[in-house]
PDB file of C-alpha atoms in Angstrom:
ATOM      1  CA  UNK Q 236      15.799  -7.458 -17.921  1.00  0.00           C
ATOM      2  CA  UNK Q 237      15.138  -5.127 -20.300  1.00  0.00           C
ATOM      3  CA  UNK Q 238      17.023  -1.725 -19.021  1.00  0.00           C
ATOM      4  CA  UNK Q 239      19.984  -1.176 -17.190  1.00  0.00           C
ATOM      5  CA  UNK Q 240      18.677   0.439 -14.458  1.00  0.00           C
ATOM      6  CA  UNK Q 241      16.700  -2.857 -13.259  1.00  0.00           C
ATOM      7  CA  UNK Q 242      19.925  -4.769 -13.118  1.00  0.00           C
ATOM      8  CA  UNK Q 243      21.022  -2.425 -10.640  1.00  0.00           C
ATOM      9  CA  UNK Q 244      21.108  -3.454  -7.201  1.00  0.00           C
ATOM     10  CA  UNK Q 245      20.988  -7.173  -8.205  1.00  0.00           C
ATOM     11  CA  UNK Q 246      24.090  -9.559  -7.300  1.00  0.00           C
ATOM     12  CA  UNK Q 247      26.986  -7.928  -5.138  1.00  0.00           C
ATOM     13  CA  UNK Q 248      25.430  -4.660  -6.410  1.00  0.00           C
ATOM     14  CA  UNK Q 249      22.274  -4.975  -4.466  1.00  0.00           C
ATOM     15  CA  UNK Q 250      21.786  -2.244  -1.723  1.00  0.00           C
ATOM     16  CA  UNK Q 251      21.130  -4.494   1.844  1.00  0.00           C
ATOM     17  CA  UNK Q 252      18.724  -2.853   3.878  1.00  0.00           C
ATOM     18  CA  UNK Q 253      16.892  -4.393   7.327  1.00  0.00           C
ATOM     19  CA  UNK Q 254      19.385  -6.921   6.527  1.00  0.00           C
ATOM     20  CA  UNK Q 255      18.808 -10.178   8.744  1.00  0.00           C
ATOM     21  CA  UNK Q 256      15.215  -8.641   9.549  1.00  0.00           C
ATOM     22  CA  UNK Q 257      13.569 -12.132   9.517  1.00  0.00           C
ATOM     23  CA  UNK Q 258      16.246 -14.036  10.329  1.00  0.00           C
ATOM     24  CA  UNK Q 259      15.140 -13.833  14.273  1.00  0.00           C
ATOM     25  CA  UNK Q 260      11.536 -14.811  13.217  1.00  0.00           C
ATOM     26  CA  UNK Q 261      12.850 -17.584  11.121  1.00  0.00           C
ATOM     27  CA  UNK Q 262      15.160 -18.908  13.929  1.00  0.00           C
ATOM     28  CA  UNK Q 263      12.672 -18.128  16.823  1.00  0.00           C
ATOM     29  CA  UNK Q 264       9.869 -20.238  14.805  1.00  0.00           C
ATOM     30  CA  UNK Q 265      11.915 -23.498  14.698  1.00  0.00           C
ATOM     31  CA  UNK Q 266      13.074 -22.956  18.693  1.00  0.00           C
ATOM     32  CA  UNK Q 267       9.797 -22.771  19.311  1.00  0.00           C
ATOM     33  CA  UNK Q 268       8.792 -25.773  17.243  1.00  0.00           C
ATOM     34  CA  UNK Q 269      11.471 -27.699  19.108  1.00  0.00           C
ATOM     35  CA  UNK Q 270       9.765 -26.677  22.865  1.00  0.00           C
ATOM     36  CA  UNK Q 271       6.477 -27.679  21.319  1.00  0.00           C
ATOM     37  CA  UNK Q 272       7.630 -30.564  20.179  1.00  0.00           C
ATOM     38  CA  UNK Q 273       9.403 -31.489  23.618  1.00  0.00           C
ATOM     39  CA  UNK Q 274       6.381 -30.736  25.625  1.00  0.00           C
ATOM     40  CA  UNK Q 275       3.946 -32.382  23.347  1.00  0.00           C
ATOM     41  CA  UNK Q 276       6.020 -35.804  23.796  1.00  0.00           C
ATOM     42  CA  UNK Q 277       6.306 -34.820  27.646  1.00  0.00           C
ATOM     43  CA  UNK Q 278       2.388 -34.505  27.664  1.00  0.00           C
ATOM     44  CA  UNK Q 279       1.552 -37.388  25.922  1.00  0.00           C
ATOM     45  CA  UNK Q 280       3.836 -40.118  27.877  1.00  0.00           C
ATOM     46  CA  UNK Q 281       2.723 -38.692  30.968  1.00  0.00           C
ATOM     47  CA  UNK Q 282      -0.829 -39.133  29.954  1.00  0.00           C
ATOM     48  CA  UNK Q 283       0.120 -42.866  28.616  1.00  0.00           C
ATOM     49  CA  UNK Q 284       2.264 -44.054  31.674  1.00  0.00           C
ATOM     50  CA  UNK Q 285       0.526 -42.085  34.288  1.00  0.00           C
ATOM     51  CA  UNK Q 286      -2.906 -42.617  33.492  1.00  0.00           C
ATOM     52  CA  UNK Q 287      -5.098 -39.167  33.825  1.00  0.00           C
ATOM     53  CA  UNK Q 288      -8.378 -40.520  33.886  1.00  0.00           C
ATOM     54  CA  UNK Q 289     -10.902 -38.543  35.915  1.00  0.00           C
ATOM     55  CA  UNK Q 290     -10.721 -35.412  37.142  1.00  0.00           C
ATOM     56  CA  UNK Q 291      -8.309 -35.516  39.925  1.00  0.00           C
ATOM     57  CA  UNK Q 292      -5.493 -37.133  37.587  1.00  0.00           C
ATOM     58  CA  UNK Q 293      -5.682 -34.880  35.396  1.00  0.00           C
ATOM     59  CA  UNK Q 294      -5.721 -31.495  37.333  1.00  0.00           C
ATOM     60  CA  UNK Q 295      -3.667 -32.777  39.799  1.00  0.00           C
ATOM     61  CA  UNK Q 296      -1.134 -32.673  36.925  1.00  0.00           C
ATOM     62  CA  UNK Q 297      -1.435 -28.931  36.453  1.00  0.00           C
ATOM     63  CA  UNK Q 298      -1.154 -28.502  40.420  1.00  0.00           C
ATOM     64  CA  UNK Q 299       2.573 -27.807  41.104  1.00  0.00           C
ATOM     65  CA  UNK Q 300       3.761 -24.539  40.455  1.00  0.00           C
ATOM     66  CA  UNK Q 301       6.802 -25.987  37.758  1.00  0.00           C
ATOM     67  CA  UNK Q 302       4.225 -27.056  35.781  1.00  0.00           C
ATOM     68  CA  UNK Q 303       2.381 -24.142  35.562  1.00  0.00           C
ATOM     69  CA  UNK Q 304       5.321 -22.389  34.655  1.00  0.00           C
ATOM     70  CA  UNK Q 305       6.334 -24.967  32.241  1.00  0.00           C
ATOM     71  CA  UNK Q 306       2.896 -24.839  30.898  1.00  0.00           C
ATOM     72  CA  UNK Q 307       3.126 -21.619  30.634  1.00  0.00           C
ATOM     73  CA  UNK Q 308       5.885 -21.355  28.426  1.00  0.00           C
ATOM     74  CA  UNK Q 309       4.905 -24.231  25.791  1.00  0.00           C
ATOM     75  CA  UNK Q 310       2.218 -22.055  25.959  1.00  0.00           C
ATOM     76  CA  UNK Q 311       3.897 -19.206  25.468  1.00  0.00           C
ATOM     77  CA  UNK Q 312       6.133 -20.556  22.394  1.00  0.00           C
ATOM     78  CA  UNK Q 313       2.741 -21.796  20.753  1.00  0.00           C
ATOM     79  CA  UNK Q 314       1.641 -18.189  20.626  1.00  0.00           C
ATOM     80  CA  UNK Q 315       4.844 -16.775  19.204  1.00  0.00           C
ATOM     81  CA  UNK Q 316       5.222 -19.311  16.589  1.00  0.00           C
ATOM     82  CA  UNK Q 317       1.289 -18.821  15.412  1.00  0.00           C
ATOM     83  CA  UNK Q 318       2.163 -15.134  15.588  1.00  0.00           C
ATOM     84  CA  UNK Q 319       4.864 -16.022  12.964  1.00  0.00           C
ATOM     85  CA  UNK Q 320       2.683 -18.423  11.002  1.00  0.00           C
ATOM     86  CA  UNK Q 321       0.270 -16.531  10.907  1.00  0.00           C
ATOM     87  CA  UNK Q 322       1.814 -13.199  10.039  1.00  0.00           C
ATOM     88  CA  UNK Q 323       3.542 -15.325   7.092  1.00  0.00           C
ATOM     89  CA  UNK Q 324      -0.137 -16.117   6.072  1.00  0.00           C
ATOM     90  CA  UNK Q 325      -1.210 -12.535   5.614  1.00  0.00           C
ATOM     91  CA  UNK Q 326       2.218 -11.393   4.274  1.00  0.00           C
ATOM     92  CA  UNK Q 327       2.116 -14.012   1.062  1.00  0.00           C
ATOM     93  CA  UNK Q 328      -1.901 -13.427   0.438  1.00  0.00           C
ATOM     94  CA  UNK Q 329      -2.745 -10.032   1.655  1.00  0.00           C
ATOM     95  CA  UNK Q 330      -1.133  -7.209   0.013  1.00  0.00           C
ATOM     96  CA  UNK Q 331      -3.244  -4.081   0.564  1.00  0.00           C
ATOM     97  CA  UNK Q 332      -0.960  -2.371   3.387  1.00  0.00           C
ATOM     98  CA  UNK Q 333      -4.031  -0.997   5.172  1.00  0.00           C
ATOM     99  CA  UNK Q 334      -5.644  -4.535   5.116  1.00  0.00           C
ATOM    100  CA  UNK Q 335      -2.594  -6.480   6.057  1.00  0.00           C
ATOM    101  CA  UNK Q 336      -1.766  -4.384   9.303  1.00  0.00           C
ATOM    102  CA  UNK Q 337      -5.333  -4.542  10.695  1.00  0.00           C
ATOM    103  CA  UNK Q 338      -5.204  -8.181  10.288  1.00  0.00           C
ATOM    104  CA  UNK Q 339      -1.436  -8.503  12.052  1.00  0.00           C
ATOM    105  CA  UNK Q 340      -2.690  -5.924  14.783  1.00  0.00           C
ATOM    106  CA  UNK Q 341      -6.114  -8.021  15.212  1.00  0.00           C
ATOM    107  CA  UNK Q 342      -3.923 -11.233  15.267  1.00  0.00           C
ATOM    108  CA  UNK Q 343      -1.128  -9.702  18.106  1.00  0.00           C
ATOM    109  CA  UNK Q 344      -4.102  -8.822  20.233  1.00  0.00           C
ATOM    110  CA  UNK Q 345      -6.357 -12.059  19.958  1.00  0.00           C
ATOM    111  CA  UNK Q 346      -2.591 -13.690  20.745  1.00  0.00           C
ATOM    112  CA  UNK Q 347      -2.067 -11.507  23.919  1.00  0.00           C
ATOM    113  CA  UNK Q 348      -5.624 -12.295  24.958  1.00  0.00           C
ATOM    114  CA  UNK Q 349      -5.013 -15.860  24.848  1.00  0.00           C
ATOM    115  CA  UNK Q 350      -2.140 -15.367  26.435  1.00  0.00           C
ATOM    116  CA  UNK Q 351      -3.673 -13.973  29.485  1.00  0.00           C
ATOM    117  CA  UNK Q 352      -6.472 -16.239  29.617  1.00  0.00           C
ATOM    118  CA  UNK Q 353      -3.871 -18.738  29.675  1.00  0.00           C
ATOM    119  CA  UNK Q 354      -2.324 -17.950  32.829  1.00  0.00           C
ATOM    120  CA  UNK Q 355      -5.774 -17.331  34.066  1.00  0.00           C
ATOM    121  CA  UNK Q 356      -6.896 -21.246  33.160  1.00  0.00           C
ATOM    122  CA  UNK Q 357      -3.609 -22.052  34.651  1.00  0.00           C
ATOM    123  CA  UNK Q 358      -3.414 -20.560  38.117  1.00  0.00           C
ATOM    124  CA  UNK Q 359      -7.202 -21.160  38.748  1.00  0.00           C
ATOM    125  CA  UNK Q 360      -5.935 -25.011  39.606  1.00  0.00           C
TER     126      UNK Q 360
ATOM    127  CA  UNK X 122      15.320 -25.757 -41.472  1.00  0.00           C
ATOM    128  CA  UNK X 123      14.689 -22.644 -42.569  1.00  0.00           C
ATOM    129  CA  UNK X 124      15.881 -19.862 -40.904  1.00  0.00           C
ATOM    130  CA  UNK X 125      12.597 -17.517 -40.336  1.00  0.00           C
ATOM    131  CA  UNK X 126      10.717 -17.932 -37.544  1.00  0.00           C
ATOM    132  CA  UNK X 127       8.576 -20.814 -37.445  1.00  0.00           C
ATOM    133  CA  UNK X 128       4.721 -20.059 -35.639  1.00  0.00           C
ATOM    134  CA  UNK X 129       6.009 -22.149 -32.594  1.00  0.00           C
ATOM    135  CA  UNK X 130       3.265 -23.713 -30.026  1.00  0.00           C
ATOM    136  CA  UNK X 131       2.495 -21.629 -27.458  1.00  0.00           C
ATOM    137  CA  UNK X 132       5.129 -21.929 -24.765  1.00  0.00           C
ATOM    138  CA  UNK X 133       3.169 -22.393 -21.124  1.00  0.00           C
ATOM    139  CA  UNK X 134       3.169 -19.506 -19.084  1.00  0.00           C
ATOM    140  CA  UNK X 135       3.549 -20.090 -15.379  1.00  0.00           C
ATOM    141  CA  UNK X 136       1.728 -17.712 -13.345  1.00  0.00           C
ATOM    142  CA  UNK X 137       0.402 -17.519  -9.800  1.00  0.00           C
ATOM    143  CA  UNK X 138      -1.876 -19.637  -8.823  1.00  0.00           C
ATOM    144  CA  UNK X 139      -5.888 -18.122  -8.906  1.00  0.00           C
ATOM    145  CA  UNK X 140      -7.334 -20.003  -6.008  1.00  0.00           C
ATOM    146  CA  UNK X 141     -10.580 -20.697  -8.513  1.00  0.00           C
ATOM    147  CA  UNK X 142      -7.382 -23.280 -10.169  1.00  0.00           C
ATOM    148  CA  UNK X 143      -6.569 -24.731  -7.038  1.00  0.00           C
ATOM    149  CA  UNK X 144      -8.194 -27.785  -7.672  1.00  0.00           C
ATOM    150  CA  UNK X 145      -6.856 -28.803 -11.053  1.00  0.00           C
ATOM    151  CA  UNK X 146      -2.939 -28.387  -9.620  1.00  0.00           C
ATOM    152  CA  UNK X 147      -1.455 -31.941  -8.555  1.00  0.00           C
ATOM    153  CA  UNK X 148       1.290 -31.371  -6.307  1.00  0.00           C
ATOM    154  CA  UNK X 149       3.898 -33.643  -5.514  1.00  0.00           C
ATOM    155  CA  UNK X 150       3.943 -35.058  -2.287  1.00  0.00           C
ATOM    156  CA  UNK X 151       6.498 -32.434  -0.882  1.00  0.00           C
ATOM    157  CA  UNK X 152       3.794 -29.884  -1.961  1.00  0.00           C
ATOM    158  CA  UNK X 153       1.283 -31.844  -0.571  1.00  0.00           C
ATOM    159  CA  UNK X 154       2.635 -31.746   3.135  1.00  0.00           C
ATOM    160  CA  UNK X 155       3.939 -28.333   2.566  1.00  0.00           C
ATOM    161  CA  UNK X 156       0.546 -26.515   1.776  1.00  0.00           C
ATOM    162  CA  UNK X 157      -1.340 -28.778   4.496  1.00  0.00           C
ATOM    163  CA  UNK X 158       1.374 -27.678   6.962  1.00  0.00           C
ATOM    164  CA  UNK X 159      -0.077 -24.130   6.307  1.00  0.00           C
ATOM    165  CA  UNK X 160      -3.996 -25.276   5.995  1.00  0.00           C
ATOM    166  CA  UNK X 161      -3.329 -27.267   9.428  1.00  0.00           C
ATOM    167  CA  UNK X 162      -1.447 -24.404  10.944  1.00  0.00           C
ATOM    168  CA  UNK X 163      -4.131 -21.882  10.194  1.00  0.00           C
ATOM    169  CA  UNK X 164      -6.949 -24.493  11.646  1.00  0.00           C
ATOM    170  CA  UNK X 165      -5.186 -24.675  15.113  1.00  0.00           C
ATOM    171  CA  UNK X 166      -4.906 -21.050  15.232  1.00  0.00           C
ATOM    172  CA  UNK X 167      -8.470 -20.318  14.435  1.00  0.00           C
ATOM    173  CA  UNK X 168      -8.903 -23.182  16.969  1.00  0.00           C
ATOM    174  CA  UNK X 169      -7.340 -21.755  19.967  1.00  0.00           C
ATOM    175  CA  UNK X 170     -10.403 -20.404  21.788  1.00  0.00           C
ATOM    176  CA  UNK X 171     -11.814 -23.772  21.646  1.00  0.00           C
ATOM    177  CA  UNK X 172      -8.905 -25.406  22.555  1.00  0.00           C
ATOM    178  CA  UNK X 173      -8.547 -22.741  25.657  1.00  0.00           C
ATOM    179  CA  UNK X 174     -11.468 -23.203  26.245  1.00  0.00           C
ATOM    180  CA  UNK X 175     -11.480 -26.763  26.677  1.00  0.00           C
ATOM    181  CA  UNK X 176      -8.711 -27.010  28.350  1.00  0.00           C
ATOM    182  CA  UNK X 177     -10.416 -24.354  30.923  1.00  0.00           C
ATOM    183  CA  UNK X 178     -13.457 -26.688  31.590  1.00  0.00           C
ATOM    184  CA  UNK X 179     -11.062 -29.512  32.193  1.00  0.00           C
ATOM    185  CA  UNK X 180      -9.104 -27.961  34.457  1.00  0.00           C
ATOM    186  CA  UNK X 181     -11.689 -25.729  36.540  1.00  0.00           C
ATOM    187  CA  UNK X 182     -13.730 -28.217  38.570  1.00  0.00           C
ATOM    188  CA  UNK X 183     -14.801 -31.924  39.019  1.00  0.00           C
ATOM    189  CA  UNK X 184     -18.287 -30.378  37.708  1.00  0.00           C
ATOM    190  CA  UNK X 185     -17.091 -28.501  34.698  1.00  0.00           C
ATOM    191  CA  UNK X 186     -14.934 -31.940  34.249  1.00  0.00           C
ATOM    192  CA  UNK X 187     -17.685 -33.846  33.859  1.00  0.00           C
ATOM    193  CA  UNK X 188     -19.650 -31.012  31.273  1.00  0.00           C
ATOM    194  CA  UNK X 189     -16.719 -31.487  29.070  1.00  0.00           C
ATOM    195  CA  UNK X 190     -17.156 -35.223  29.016  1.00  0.00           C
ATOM    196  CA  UNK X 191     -20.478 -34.549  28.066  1.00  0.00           C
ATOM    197  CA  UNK X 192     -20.223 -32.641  25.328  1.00  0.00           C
ATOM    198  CA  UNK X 193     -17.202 -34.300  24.202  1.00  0.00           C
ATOM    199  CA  UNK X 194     -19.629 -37.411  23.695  1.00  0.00           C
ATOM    200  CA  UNK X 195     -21.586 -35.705  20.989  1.00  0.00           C
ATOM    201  CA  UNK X 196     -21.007 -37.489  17.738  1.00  0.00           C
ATOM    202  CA  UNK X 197     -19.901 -33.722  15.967  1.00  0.00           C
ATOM    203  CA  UNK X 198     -17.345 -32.475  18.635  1.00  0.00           C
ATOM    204  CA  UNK X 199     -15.715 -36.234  18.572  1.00  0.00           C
ATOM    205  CA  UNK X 200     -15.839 -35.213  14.117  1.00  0.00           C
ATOM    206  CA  UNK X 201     -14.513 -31.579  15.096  1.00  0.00           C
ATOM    207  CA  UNK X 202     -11.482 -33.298  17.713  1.00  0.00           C
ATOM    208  CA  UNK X 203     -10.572 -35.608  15.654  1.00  0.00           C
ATOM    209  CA  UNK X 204     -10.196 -32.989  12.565  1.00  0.00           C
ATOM    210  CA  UNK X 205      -7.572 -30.628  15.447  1.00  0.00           C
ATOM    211  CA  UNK X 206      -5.828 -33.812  16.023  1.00  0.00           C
ATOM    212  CA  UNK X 207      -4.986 -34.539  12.176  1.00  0.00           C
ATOM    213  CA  UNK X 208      -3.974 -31.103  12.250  1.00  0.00           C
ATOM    214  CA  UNK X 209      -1.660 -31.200  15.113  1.00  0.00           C
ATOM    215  CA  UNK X 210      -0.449 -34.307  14.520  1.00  0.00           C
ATOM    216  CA  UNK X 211       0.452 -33.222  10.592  1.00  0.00           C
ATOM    217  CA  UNK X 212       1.867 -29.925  11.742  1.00  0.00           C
ATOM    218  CA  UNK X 213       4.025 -31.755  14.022  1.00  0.00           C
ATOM    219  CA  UNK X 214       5.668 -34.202  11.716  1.00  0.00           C
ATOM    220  CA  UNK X 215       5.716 -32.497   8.824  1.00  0.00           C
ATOM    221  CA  UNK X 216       7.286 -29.221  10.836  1.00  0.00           C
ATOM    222  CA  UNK X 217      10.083 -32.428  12.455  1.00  0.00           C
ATOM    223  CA  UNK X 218      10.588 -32.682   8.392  1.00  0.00           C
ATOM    224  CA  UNK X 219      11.135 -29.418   8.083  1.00  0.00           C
ATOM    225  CA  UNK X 220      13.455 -29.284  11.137  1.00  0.00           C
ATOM    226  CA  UNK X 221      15.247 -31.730   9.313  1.00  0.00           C
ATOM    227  CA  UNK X 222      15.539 -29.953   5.616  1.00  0.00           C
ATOM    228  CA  UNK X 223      16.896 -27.037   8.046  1.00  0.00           C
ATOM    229  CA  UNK X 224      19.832 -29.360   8.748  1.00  0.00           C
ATOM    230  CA  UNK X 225      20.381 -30.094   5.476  1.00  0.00           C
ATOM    231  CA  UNK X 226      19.291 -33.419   5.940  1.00  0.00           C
ATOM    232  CA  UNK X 227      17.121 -35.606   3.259  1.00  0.00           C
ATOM    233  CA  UNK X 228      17.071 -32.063   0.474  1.00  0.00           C
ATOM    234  CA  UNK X 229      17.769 -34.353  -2.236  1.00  0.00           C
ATOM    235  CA  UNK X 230      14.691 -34.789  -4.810  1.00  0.00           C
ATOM    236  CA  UNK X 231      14.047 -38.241  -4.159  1.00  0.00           C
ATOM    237  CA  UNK X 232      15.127 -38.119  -0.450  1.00  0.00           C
ATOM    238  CA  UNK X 233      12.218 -35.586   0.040  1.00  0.00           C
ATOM    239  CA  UNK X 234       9.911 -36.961  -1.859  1.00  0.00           C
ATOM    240  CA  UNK X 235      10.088 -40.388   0.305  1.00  0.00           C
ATOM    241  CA  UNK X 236      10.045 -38.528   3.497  1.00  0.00           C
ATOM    242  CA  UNK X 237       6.966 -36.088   2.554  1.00  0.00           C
ATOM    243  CA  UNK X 238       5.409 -39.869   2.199  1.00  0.00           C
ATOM    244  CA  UNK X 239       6.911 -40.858   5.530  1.00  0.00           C
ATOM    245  CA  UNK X 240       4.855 -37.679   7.038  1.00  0.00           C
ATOM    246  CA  UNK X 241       1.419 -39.306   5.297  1.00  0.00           C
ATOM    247  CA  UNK X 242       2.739 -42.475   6.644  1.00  0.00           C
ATOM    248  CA  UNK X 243       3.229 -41.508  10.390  1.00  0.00           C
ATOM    249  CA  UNK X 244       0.535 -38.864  10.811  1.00  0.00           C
ATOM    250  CA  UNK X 245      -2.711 -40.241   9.399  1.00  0.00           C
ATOM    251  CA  UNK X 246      -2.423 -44.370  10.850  1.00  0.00           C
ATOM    252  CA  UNK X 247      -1.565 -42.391  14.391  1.00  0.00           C
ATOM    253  CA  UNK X 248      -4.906 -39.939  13.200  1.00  0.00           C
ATOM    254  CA  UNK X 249      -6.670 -43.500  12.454  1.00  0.00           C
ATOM    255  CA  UNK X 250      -5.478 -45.062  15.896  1.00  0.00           C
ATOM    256  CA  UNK X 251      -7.086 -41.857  17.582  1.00  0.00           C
ATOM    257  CA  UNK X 252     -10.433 -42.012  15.682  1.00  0.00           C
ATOM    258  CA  UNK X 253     -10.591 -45.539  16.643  1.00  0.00           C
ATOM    259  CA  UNK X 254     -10.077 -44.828  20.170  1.00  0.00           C
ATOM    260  CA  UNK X 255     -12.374 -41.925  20.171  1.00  0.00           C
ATOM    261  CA  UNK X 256     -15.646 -43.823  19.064  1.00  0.00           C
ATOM    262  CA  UNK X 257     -14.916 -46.286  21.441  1.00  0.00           C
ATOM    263  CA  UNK X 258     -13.620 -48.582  18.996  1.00  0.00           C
ATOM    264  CA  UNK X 259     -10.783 -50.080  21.853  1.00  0.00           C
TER     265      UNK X 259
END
């Protein structure tokens, strides 16, 4: 605003780099909203029309292996799109570099962990 | 009408947000839903060892099944539910708003403005209906 050299590289003139870098977080965050959304409907009228009371109902629902594996995934998309959310959090409020990549590391491994304990929970049925 | 410079007001400065102002801001209702979309996103993911976890003693045995039961029945773990479910049920709609606003759909000012109400409208009667259920209410 007030030299020339920081209206360079504004407009046409601006110099693209990691162009379309968040462009596959930003699409992969709504497909995943979409699968969560799916399987929380799917999960819900099952529970309504089937009736899961007690024990048996209910685990008997994670018994065949599809539904593990679908599960799984909705599971799976719920930990990609918090990684996303989340690492949106800590890139708008936490600017230290330092800071900011401990927290994204600490939040990709607590992710992975769940992950794992996931499939764990899931195949113990 | 003179042409000097006249000692004009102060003009507002808009500046970030200190979260010690937080408080004081009124946001519209598209605000409103947006930064409670966050807050609600952040809860569930702070949430997910409990969740896991529940879902683990559900799943693991008749006996475990029947722990859960019991500590679900303490008046504080119905409070702390019931607080995930808001969240999840507010993250959903308001994220099937967004969905929509990605398709262009309902960007106009007043269009958003009635369907950031419509989120309010949808997710806290169904929160309501759940709370109800959950103290044994029906």
């Amino acid at each position: 605003m007030n030299s020339t050299t920081s209206s360079e590289g504004i407009g046409s003139k601006r110099i693209v780099v990691g162009a379309h870098k968040g462009v596959g977080a930003f699409l992969l965050q709504r497909l995943t909203a979409i699968i969560l959304s799916v399987f929380s409907l799917f999960l819900v009228l099952r529970l309504l029309l089937g009736g899961a009371e007690g024990y048996d109902a209910w685990a008997g629902m994670f018994v065949p292996v599809w539904m593990k594996i679908v599960t799984l995934v909705a599971l799976a998309a719920l930990f990609y799109h918090a990684w996303i959310g989340v690492r949106d959090i800590w890139m708008d409020y936490v600017k230290p570099t330092g800071v900011r990549l401990t927290l994204q590391t600490l939040t990709v491994l607590w992710l992975l962990f769940c992950a794992v304990w996931a499939v764990q929970i899931l195949w113990r049925v | 009408m003179s042409s000097t410079p006249v000692a004009s007001k102060a003009r507002p400065q808009i500046r970030n947000i200190h979260v010690t102002q937080i408080l004081q801001y009124r946001l519209p209702p598209p605000g409103l839903v947006s930064i409670l979309h966050r807050v609600s996103g952040a809860v569930l993911f702070l949430a997910l060892p409990l969740i896991l976890w529940l879902f683990d003693l559900s799943l693991m045995s008749e006996l475990s099944f029947a722990r859960l039961a019991e500590v679900g029945s303490h008046w504080f773990v119905k409070l702390v539910l019931l607080a995930l479910i808001w969240a999840f049920l507010h993250h959903l709609v308001a994220g099937i708003r967004y969905l929509l606003l990605d398709l262009h759909l309902g960007v106009e000012k007043s269009a958003a403005r009635t369907s950031a109400l419509a989120v309010f409208g949808i997710s806290l009667p169904l929160t309501v209906l759940v709370a109800l259920k959950l103290f044994g209410v029906f």
